[in-house]
Amino acid sequence: MKQQEVSFSFYRAIVTLLVIAIYKFVSFKEKNNMLQGSISLGERLPALLVARGIDIVFGIPGVHTVEMYRGLPESGLRHITPRHEQGAGFMADGYARVSGKPAACFIISGPGMTNIVTAMGQAYADSIPMLVISTVNAHGQMGSGDGWLHEMPNQSELVSGVAAFSKTIHHPKELEKALDDAFAIFQCARPRPVHIEIPLDVLLEQVPNPPVSKAPSLFPPAPANNALKAAFNALSTAKSPVILAGGGAKKAALCDLAETLDAPILMTSNARGSMPVGHPLSVTTMATLPKTRELVANADVVLALGTELGPTDYDWVDDGGFKINGKLIRVDIDPVQLHRNLKAHICVNADAVATVDALIALLPKRESGDGSVRAALACTDKATFSDPIQSDLRILDIIRDQLPNSPIVGDSTQIIYSGIMAYEAGCSAGFFSSASGFGTLGYGLPAAIGASLAIDEDEHVIAITGDGGLQFCLGELASATEAKANVIMVLHDNNGYGEIKTYMQDRDIPLTGVDIYTPDLVKIAAACDWAVYTPTSSTFASCLQQAAEHNGPSLIYISEATRLDF
């Protein structure tokens, strides 16, 4: 009996060992097969971006980001190399404004992120989507203070002030959720930059590589019925309504709405081009001017669409003179913005495009009268502008008339300041700049490069900058050539920071730091294979046409004397 028990125990042990061995062999084989079909998280990243509609990446490869580049060639993503990470951000900004969708930026940890923060700040201020994906030191190294390459105490904290959110990916499974969170903001909320950082150890982790399915489309919120009814009741009984349209409403059917209400429409600089040139209800002067302020103050109902009602759009001279005396209806996708700057009587937390469509469907078409047209025309008198401002407006008008489908992208420079005052853009997204809101320098050229990559190959984008602003981003001249960007840069050279110089003179401040050494920018552009034109005021239009026929970037150089001769 004991011998039988020993034999049974022996055989049972053998069977158990065999089962364990088979299990381990199968597990090893399955794991080995899985590893053979796996890739690094960095290599999988481009496919995840394509699935969410990204088609272009701006970035400068570095030792901390090269793993992100492993999967780029087969993904179909286009890659553009700027000469500075700030340029990458500005390019993504310009691309988003013209294409209507975000671009991605691949940025190294540390100095790459500090370089792009300014561009993120501009995009944050103007509600522009931008997906910034960076690396960060590996776990156990990040924030250690040991002095690892590109180490910062807290990179995410630095960036969070200019982003809708900044997320650190601690495990590969977190990446897709973070991307989905970003696109929920881009498509359904107030669009702003998003920053996702991936530690180097996580970027290298092996992950399964199943086919990536296309991410579902998301849709912004439509207006609630009660809010829409309240807006309808106020507008349908209004006697002298006025519409204020900001960048959040530039895709809305603003012309149809203005004609339905028989209401003058005032557009911020980011909304210019939303109305046809010469439309009798279109007010192209900014709200700071006396006649425009009078128009708004006399309205019994003001409908504000997708605008912050911020001081750089409505109180440029900072004297508190912009007033709304009638009933204010505010439509904004950001609920917090509905109570900022000016309190509204009716708040509609919704997408401006959907709200405008709903109002047009509900409102009876008002009979057109001369009163609204006269009120709009009274705001467009430019005779009171100084001679330099009128010269600048003539320059902008010539550009629009010669190249009506070409967006104008402006730096913080004198011609653009004049354009903000009273320029009438010729196409949708046809005029935007860094001169209001955050107010950066060095924006015009790289943002125009990004914009040019979002339009048809035979179209052009106009960049307007000064010699001071261009020196912030001279390296991007080479980027434009490399990208074969159809950019026509109108360069106003006054040998310094002219606008600030005037500001200091008006306040009797000693002129220090504004008269700067300016290199020969024409020769530098030519060295970067740009076509160069140096017109007089009388040959400016013909030079524009020649530049438009050139395949590649062109520079039109305007001295201060030429500018004042227009």
XYZ file of C-alpha atoms in Angstrom:
566
model
C 0.000 0.000 0.000
C 2.749 2.404 0.912
C 4.637 1.457 -2.243
C 1.510 2.216 -4.361
C 1.093 5.605 -2.643
C 4.717 6.489 -3.348
C 4.322 5.486 -7.006
C 1.147 7.581 -7.366
C 2.773 10.600 -5.733
C 5.791 10.207 -8.003
C 3.663 10.064 -11.158
C 1.529 12.999 -9.995
C 4.691 15.070 -9.438
C 5.944 14.183 -12.932
C 2.606 15.155 -14.501
C 2.570 18.426 -12.557
C 6.093 19.266 -13.694
C 5.144 18.466 -17.301
C 2.061 20.713 -17.105
C 4.133 23.552 -15.645
C 6.777 23.109 -18.324
C 4.181 23.105 -21.122
C 2.490 26.180 -19.626
C 5.778 28.034 -19.387
C 6.703 27.029 -22.930
C 3.340 28.227 -24.308
C 3.539 31.447 -22.284
C 7.082 32.063 -23.483
C 6.042 31.409 -27.078
C 3.030 33.729 -26.806
C 5.159 36.424 -25.157
C 7.853 35.979 -27.778
C 5.277 36.266 -30.573
C 3.834 39.354 -28.939
C 7.269 40.934 -28.622
C 8.012 40.146 -32.242
C 4.855 42.110 -33.203
C 5.532 44.943 -30.807
C 7.190 48.320 -31.288
C 8.328 51.110 -29.032
C 5.757 53.631 -27.849
C 7.686 56.320 -29.715
C 7.467 54.397 -32.969
C 3.719 53.871 -32.523
C 3.066 57.568 -31.792
C 2.860 58.817 -35.433
C 0.122 56.302 -36.282
C -1.884 57.449 -33.270
C -1.626 61.036 -34.502
C -2.719 60.149 -38.039
C -5.771 58.343 -36.632
C -6.813 61.627 -35.003
C -6.460 63.704 -38.149
C -2.959 65.136 -37.697
C -1.153 65.412 -41.034
C 1.887 67.576 -40.295
C 4.588 67.720 -37.602
C 6.929 70.614 -36.835
C 10.067 69.763 -34.926
C 13.833 69.679 -34.590
C 15.121 66.135 -33.935
C 17.261 65.741 -30.825
C 18.706 62.848 -28.874
C 15.651 62.860 -26.620
C 13.075 62.794 -29.440
C 14.558 60.566 -32.154
C 12.444 57.597 -31.047
C 9.359 59.615 -32.073
C 10.830 59.829 -35.568
C 11.242 56.067 -36.033
C 7.693 55.600 -37.284
C 7.361 58.872 -39.220
C 8.300 57.725 -42.761
C 5.648 55.016 -43.021
C 2.967 57.101 -41.271
C 2.543 59.574 -44.131
C 2.965 62.561 -41.811
C 4.753 65.539 -43.331
C 7.637 66.825 -41.245
C 8.903 70.411 -41.336
C 12.150 71.401 -39.611
C 12.204 74.969 -38.270
C 15.424 76.540 -37.066
C 14.117 77.235 -33.563
C 11.377 75.652 -31.469
C 9.609 78.999 -31.184
C 9.348 78.856 -34.971
C 7.836 75.369 -34.708
C 5.090 76.704 -32.455
C 4.391 79.725 -34.653
C 4.257 77.486 -37.735
C 1.741 75.206 -36.011
C -0.259 78.309 -35.046
C -0.419 79.630 -38.625
C -1.257 76.184 -39.971
C -4.166 75.782 -37.548
C -5.651 79.219 -38.299
C -5.822 78.547 -42.026
C -6.541 74.799 -42.098
C -8.909 74.802 -39.120
C -7.199 71.798 -37.525
C -4.266 71.336 -35.158
C -0.720 70.413 -36.071
C 1.731 68.547 -33.866
C 5.115 69.707 -32.585
C 7.822 67.233 -31.529
C 9.958 69.056 -28.959
C 12.962 67.990 -26.915
C 12.871 68.270 -23.147
C 14.397 71.273 -21.402
C 15.535 74.014 -23.811
C 13.150 72.885 -26.547
C 10.210 73.438 -24.231
C 11.437 76.782 -22.915
C 11.847 77.878 -26.553
C 8.307 76.966 -27.613
C 6.543 78.440 -24.579
C 6.266 81.904 -26.195
C 4.509 80.461 -29.242
C 2.190 78.475 -26.985
C 1.385 81.688 -25.121
C 0.339 83.402 -28.358
C -1.835 80.441 -29.337
C -3.326 80.260 -25.840
C -4.277 83.947 -25.942
C -5.925 83.603 -29.367
C -7.623 80.216 -28.722
C -5.611 78.279 -31.308
C -5.262 74.474 -31.081
C -1.732 73.077 -30.957
C -0.500 69.634 -29.894
C 2.952 69.834 -28.309
C 4.512 66.440 -27.594
C 7.805 66.489 -25.766
C 10.079 64.139 -23.957
C 11.156 64.471 -20.337
C 13.901 62.707 -18.405
C 13.310 59.111 -17.400
C 11.708 58.120 -14.122
C 14.293 58.405 -11.407
C 16.035 61.186 -13.323
C 13.352 63.825 -13.919
C 13.560 66.580 -11.349
C 16.340 64.777 -9.494
C 18.725 67.717 -9.521
C 21.565 65.412 -10.571
C 22.216 67.350 -13.767
C 20.965 64.966 -16.442
C 20.883 66.279 -20.020
C 18.000 68.773 -20.482
C 16.866 68.231 -16.889
C 14.432 70.770 -15.412
C 12.937 70.855 -11.918
C 9.375 70.564 -13.238
C 8.864 70.900 -16.985
C 5.123 70.257 -16.903
C 4.575 72.982 -14.312
C 6.468 75.480 -16.483
C 4.255 74.753 -19.500
C 0.895 74.422 -17.759
C 0.327 78.191 -17.702
C 0.102 78.343 -21.514
C -1.735 75.072 -22.123
C -5.235 73.731 -21.634
C -3.440 70.947 -19.790
C 0.029 69.443 -19.445
C 0.113 65.674 -18.918
C 3.012 63.369 -18.059
C 2.662 59.834 -19.441
C 3.820 57.388 -16.768
C 2.638 54.229 -18.542
C 2.210 53.517 -22.290
C -1.515 52.867 -21.833
C -2.004 56.497 -20.768
C -0.920 57.990 -24.098
C -4.050 57.297 -26.159
C -6.305 58.627 -23.409
C -4.238 61.814 -23.197
C -4.497 62.265 -26.969
C -8.255 61.750 -26.809
C -8.486 64.321 -24.017
C -6.543 66.782 -26.182
C -8.823 66.331 -29.175
C -11.911 66.653 -27.013
C -10.658 70.153 -26.157
C -9.680 70.937 -29.750
C -13.062 69.931 -31.136
C -15.587 70.529 -28.353
C -14.248 73.291 -26.114
C -12.228 76.473 -26.342
C -9.249 75.295 -28.407
C -5.871 75.944 -26.866
C -2.446 74.286 -26.838
C -2.087 70.932 -25.116
C 1.233 69.566 -23.857
C 1.939 65.848 -23.475
C 5.356 64.795 -22.158
C 6.693 61.244 -22.335
C 9.577 60.127 -20.084
C 12.452 58.585 -22.030
C 12.027 55.175 -20.387
C 8.320 55.091 -21.247
C 9.005 56.230 -24.828
C 11.229 53.170 -25.308
C 8.819 50.638 -23.792
C 7.631 47.914 -26.146
C 3.880 47.940 -26.808
C 1.568 45.809 -28.967
C 1.095 47.165 -32.486
C -2.431 46.333 -33.648
C -3.933 48.363 -36.524
C -4.935 51.850 -35.402
C -8.562 52.678 -36.084
C -9.655 56.198 -36.957
C -10.711 58.189 -33.907
C -14.397 59.198 -33.823
C -15.332 62.774 -34.700
C -16.485 64.980 -31.866
C -18.884 67.894 -32.162
C -19.031 71.130 -30.154
C -22.105 71.911 -28.034
C -25.192 73.389 -29.667
C -27.149 76.123 -27.865
C -29.639 75.086 -25.196
C -33.267 75.688 -26.148
C -33.967 78.117 -23.311
C -30.851 80.191 -24.077
C -31.685 80.218 -27.778
C -35.247 81.301 -27.042
C -34.050 84.165 -24.846
C -31.646 85.348 -27.557
C -34.378 85.047 -30.189
C -36.835 87.093 -28.106
C -34.319 89.899 -27.600
C -33.159 90.014 -31.227
C -36.583 89.715 -32.824
C -37.786 92.854 -31.026
C -34.544 94.860 -31.348
C -34.760 98.163 -33.220
C -31.020 98.894 -33.621
C -29.037 95.670 -33.090
C -25.276 95.419 -33.567
C -23.166 92.264 -33.960
C -19.661 91.916 -32.478
C -17.769 88.987 -34.000
C -14.493 87.556 -32.719
C -12.155 84.823 -33.903
C -14.424 82.158 -32.425
C -17.126 83.113 -34.934
C -15.066 83.474 -38.113
C -16.455 80.222 -39.571
C -20.071 81.185 -38.856
C -22.555 82.453 -41.462
C -22.026 86.037 -40.293
C -23.084 87.678 -43.543
C -26.422 85.835 -43.544
C -26.985 86.747 -39.893
C -26.179 90.424 -40.433
C -28.573 90.570 -43.380
C -31.290 88.715 -41.460
C -31.045 91.186 -38.575
C -30.228 94.168 -40.818
C -27.494 94.792 -38.268
C -24.047 96.376 -38.647
C -21.334 93.862 -37.826
C -18.047 94.803 -36.172
C -15.239 92.240 -36.487
C -12.113 91.938 -34.380
C -8.885 91.552 -36.339
C -9.074 87.759 -35.938
C -12.528 87.723 -37.552
C -11.704 90.002 -40.509
C -12.582 88.449 -43.841
C -15.849 87.000 -42.547
C -17.820 89.529 -44.595
C -17.496 90.217 -48.336
C -15.382 93.237 -49.225
C -17.544 96.322 -49.525
C -20.606 94.864 -47.800
C -22.718 97.815 -46.593
C -23.250 96.299 -43.113
C -19.580 95.538 -42.549
C -17.714 97.731 -40.062
C -13.992 97.328 -40.638
C -12.754 99.890 -38.120
C -11.829 98.733 -34.643
C -13.972 99.415 -31.600
C -11.535 101.906 -30.093
C -12.432 104.593 -32.666
C -15.044 107.188 -31.614
C -17.596 106.517 -34.367
C -17.430 102.771 -33.805
C -17.870 103.205 -30.072
C -20.852 105.436 -30.722
C -22.429 102.774 -32.948
C -22.119 100.131 -30.203
C -23.232 102.461 -27.414
C -26.425 103.393 -29.335
C -27.460 99.789 -30.007
C -30.444 98.501 -28.061
C -29.218 94.882 -28.411
C -25.609 93.777 -28.899
C -24.913 90.204 -29.979
C -21.311 89.223 -29.142
C -20.197 86.044 -30.914
C -17.009 84.183 -30.018
C -15.205 87.230 -28.689
C -13.521 87.812 -25.328
C -14.583 91.479 -25.416
C -10.979 92.031 -24.374
C -9.202 95.392 -24.154
C -6.790 94.837 -27.059
C -9.803 94.494 -29.355
C -12.234 96.971 -27.794
C -10.153 99.378 -25.703
C -6.840 99.706 -27.555
C -6.127 103.130 -26.041
C -6.919 101.866 -22.526
C -9.255 104.717 -21.556
C -12.314 102.654 -20.558
C -14.387 104.382 -23.227
C -15.958 101.287 -24.801
C -19.531 100.966 -23.475
C -22.500 98.726 -24.142
C -25.692 100.426 -22.989
C -28.194 98.034 -24.553
C -28.952 94.405 -23.786
C -25.870 92.218 -24.243
C -26.151 88.666 -25.564
C -22.932 86.686 -25.351
C -22.271 83.446 -27.246
C -19.091 81.613 -26.290
C -17.943 78.017 -26.158
C -16.066 78.812 -22.928
C -18.523 79.170 -20.014
C -16.025 81.104 -17.897
C -15.542 83.719 -20.609
C -19.261 84.558 -20.583
C -18.883 86.708 -17.449
C -15.468 88.285 -18.124
C -14.862 91.929 -19.128
C -18.558 92.794 -19.598
C -21.552 91.195 -17.896
C -24.176 89.814 -20.262
C -27.953 89.834 -19.915
C -28.217 86.571 -21.863
C -25.459 83.955 -21.910
C -25.345 81.204 -24.535
C -22.669 78.621 -23.790
C -22.331 77.041 -27.220
C -20.424 76.891 -30.466
C -20.839 80.163 -32.380
C -21.307 78.410 -35.735
C -24.191 76.253 -34.458
C -25.761 79.213 -32.639
C -25.671 81.472 -35.699
C -27.225 78.741 -37.839
C -30.000 78.247 -35.278
C -30.721 81.991 -35.028
C -30.891 82.388 -38.804
C -33.394 79.527 -38.958
C -35.582 81.093 -36.246
C -35.430 84.830 -36.925
C -37.682 86.489 -39.475
C -35.708 88.520 -42.009
C -35.923 92.190 -41.091
C -36.709 94.664 -43.762
C -33.541 96.405 -44.792
C -33.367 100.103 -44.152
C -30.949 102.884 -44.760
C -30.400 103.432 -41.025
C -28.190 100.376 -40.449
C -26.190 100.986 -43.609
C -25.661 104.633 -42.734
C -24.595 103.681 -39.220
C -22.046 101.202 -40.577
C -20.718 103.618 -43.181
C -20.306 106.356 -40.587
C -17.672 104.175 -38.876
C -15.545 103.613 -41.975
C -14.351 107.170 -42.597
C -10.544 106.987 -42.671
C -9.949 110.677 -43.289
C -9.093 111.297 -39.651
C -6.210 108.804 -39.719
C -2.643 110.095 -39.842
C -0.772 110.031 -43.156
C 1.414 107.026 -42.163
C -1.675 104.981 -41.202
C -3.350 105.838 -44.489
C -0.176 104.800 -46.352
C -0.194 101.467 -44.514
C -3.862 100.880 -45.348
C -3.142 101.572 -49.019
C -0.343 98.970 -48.919
C -2.754 96.414 -47.450
C -5.488 97.284 -49.949
C -3.079 96.809 -52.879
C -2.100 93.382 -51.535
C -5.760 92.374 -51.169
C -6.736 93.667 -54.613
C -3.793 91.991 -56.348
C -3.988 88.712 -54.403
C -7.536 88.495 -52.999
C -7.253 84.862 -51.850
C -3.945 85.279 -50.041
C -4.111 85.460 -46.236
C -2.084 88.227 -44.615
C -0.108 87.093 -41.559
C 1.297 89.907 -39.484
C 3.979 90.420 -36.900
C 3.825 93.142 -34.260
C 4.747 95.890 -36.711
C 3.495 99.291 -37.848
C 1.715 98.237 -41.059
C -0.191 95.595 -39.094
C -1.102 98.023 -36.306
C -2.665 100.210 -38.988
C -4.442 97.191 -40.441
C -5.991 96.395 -37.073
C -7.385 99.917 -37.084
C -9.280 99.630 -40.372
C -8.222 96.926 -42.855
C -10.906 95.021 -44.771
C -9.656 91.491 -45.441
C -10.507 89.753 -48.685
C -10.969 86.142 -47.596
C -11.838 83.994 -44.593
C -8.924 83.753 -42.137
C -7.492 86.473 -44.359
C -5.887 88.648 -41.686
C -4.341 87.593 -38.405
C -1.335 88.650 -36.415
C 0.476 88.627 -33.098
C -0.024 92.371 -32.611
C -2.977 92.066 -30.256
C -3.537 89.796 -27.278
C -0.229 88.214 -26.260
C 1.696 90.498 -28.643
C 4.812 88.532 -29.575
C 7.579 89.505 -32.004
C 9.023 87.153 -34.597
C 5.603 85.654 -35.363
C 4.942 86.830 -38.917
C 7.389 84.762 -40.971
C 7.085 81.341 -39.262
C 3.294 81.634 -38.905
C 3.081 82.470 -42.615
C 5.193 79.394 -43.421
C 2.754 77.241 -41.449
C -0.227 78.888 -43.141
C 1.278 78.326 -46.594
C 1.429 74.584 -45.919
C -2.343 74.562 -45.339
C -3.377 76.086 -48.687
C -3.252 75.009 -52.322
C 0.202 74.793 -53.858
C -0.529 77.547 -56.382
C -1.707 80.027 -53.710
C 0.453 82.331 -51.592
C 0.506 83.685 -48.048
C 1.633 87.231 -47.302
C 3.872 87.779 -44.269
C 4.197 91.353 -43.066
C 6.985 92.111 -40.642
C 9.453 94.779 -39.648
C 13.229 94.579 -39.533
C 13.128 94.280 -35.740
C 10.623 91.412 -35.739
C 12.387 89.571 -38.548
C 15.626 89.516 -36.566
C 13.812 87.403 -33.962
C 13.489 84.611 -36.536
C 16.054 85.112 -39.310
C 16.799 81.398 -39.376
C 13.297 80.659 -40.620
C 14.242 82.177 -44.001
C 16.080 78.910 -44.592
C 13.120 76.900 -43.276
C 10.815 78.515 -45.850
C 13.184 77.646 -48.698
C 13.563 74.077 -47.489
C 9.781 73.650 -47.171
C 9.190 75.245 -50.606
C 6.722 77.563 -48.879
C 4.938 80.036 -51.143
C 5.390 82.976 -48.799
C 5.637 86.573 -49.957
C 7.185 88.579 -47.146
C 6.620 92.330 -47.172
C 9.443 93.690 -45.054
C 9.159 97.218 -43.667
C 12.653 98.340 -42.683
C 12.912 101.425 -40.465
C 16.186 100.408 -38.807
C 14.738 99.770 -35.385
C 11.662 99.349 -33.256
C 9.703 102.211 -34.800
C 6.416 101.802 -32.967
C 8.090 101.725 -29.563
C 10.279 104.663 -30.549
C 7.169 106.749 -31.287
C 5.605 105.628 -28.015
C 8.699 106.762 -26.084
C 8.849 110.066 -27.940
C 5.196 110.825 -27.156
C 5.947 110.335 -23.451
C 9.235 112.207 -23.434
C 11.207 109.071 -22.541
C 14.878 108.977 -23.606
C 15.254 106.929 -26.799
C 17.273 103.985 -25.548
C 17.455 100.603 -27.244
C 15.101 101.348 -30.141
C 17.596 102.424 -32.822
C 19.266 99.107 -33.525
C 21.895 97.909 -35.961
C 20.134 96.238 -38.873
C 22.126 93.968 -41.177
C 21.516 93.852 -44.927
C 18.337 91.793 -44.797
C 17.994 91.769 -48.574
C 21.366 90.024 -48.946
C 20.524 87.574 -46.173
C 17.226 86.653 -47.882
C 18.972 86.295 -51.230
C 21.571 84.034 -49.590
C 18.672 81.820 -48.497
C 17.485 81.587 -52.135
C 14.569 83.972 -51.750
C 13.512 86.028 -54.754
C 13.988 89.682 -53.796
C 12.141 92.792 -54.997
C 12.782 96.397 -53.965
C 9.837 98.349 -55.388
C 8.839 101.976 -55.305
C 5.272 102.789 -54.324
C 4.326 102.854 -58.013
C 5.833 99.436 -58.807
C 4.671 97.655 -55.646
C 1.630 96.043 -57.322
C 3.674 94.694 -60.240
C 6.270 93.279 -57.810
C 3.479 91.469 -55.977
C 2.399 89.843 -59.225
C 5.962 88.817 -60.045
C 6.350 87.324 -56.568
C 3.059 85.455 -56.991
C 4.366 83.899 -60.203
C 7.543 82.763 -58.464
C 7.590 79.211 -57.152
C 8.997 79.592 -53.653
C 9.481 82.348 -51.083
C 9.856 86.005 -52.087
C 10.852 89.169 -50.240
C 9.423 92.605 -51.066
C 11.576 95.188 -49.333
C 10.007 98.519 -48.326
C 12.117 101.228 -46.721
C 10.554 103.792 -44.404
C 10.685 106.399 -47.175
C 8.911 104.072 -49.614
C 6.261 103.208 -47.036
C 5.384 106.874 -46.462
C 5.177 107.472 -50.234
C 2.110 105.260 -50.738
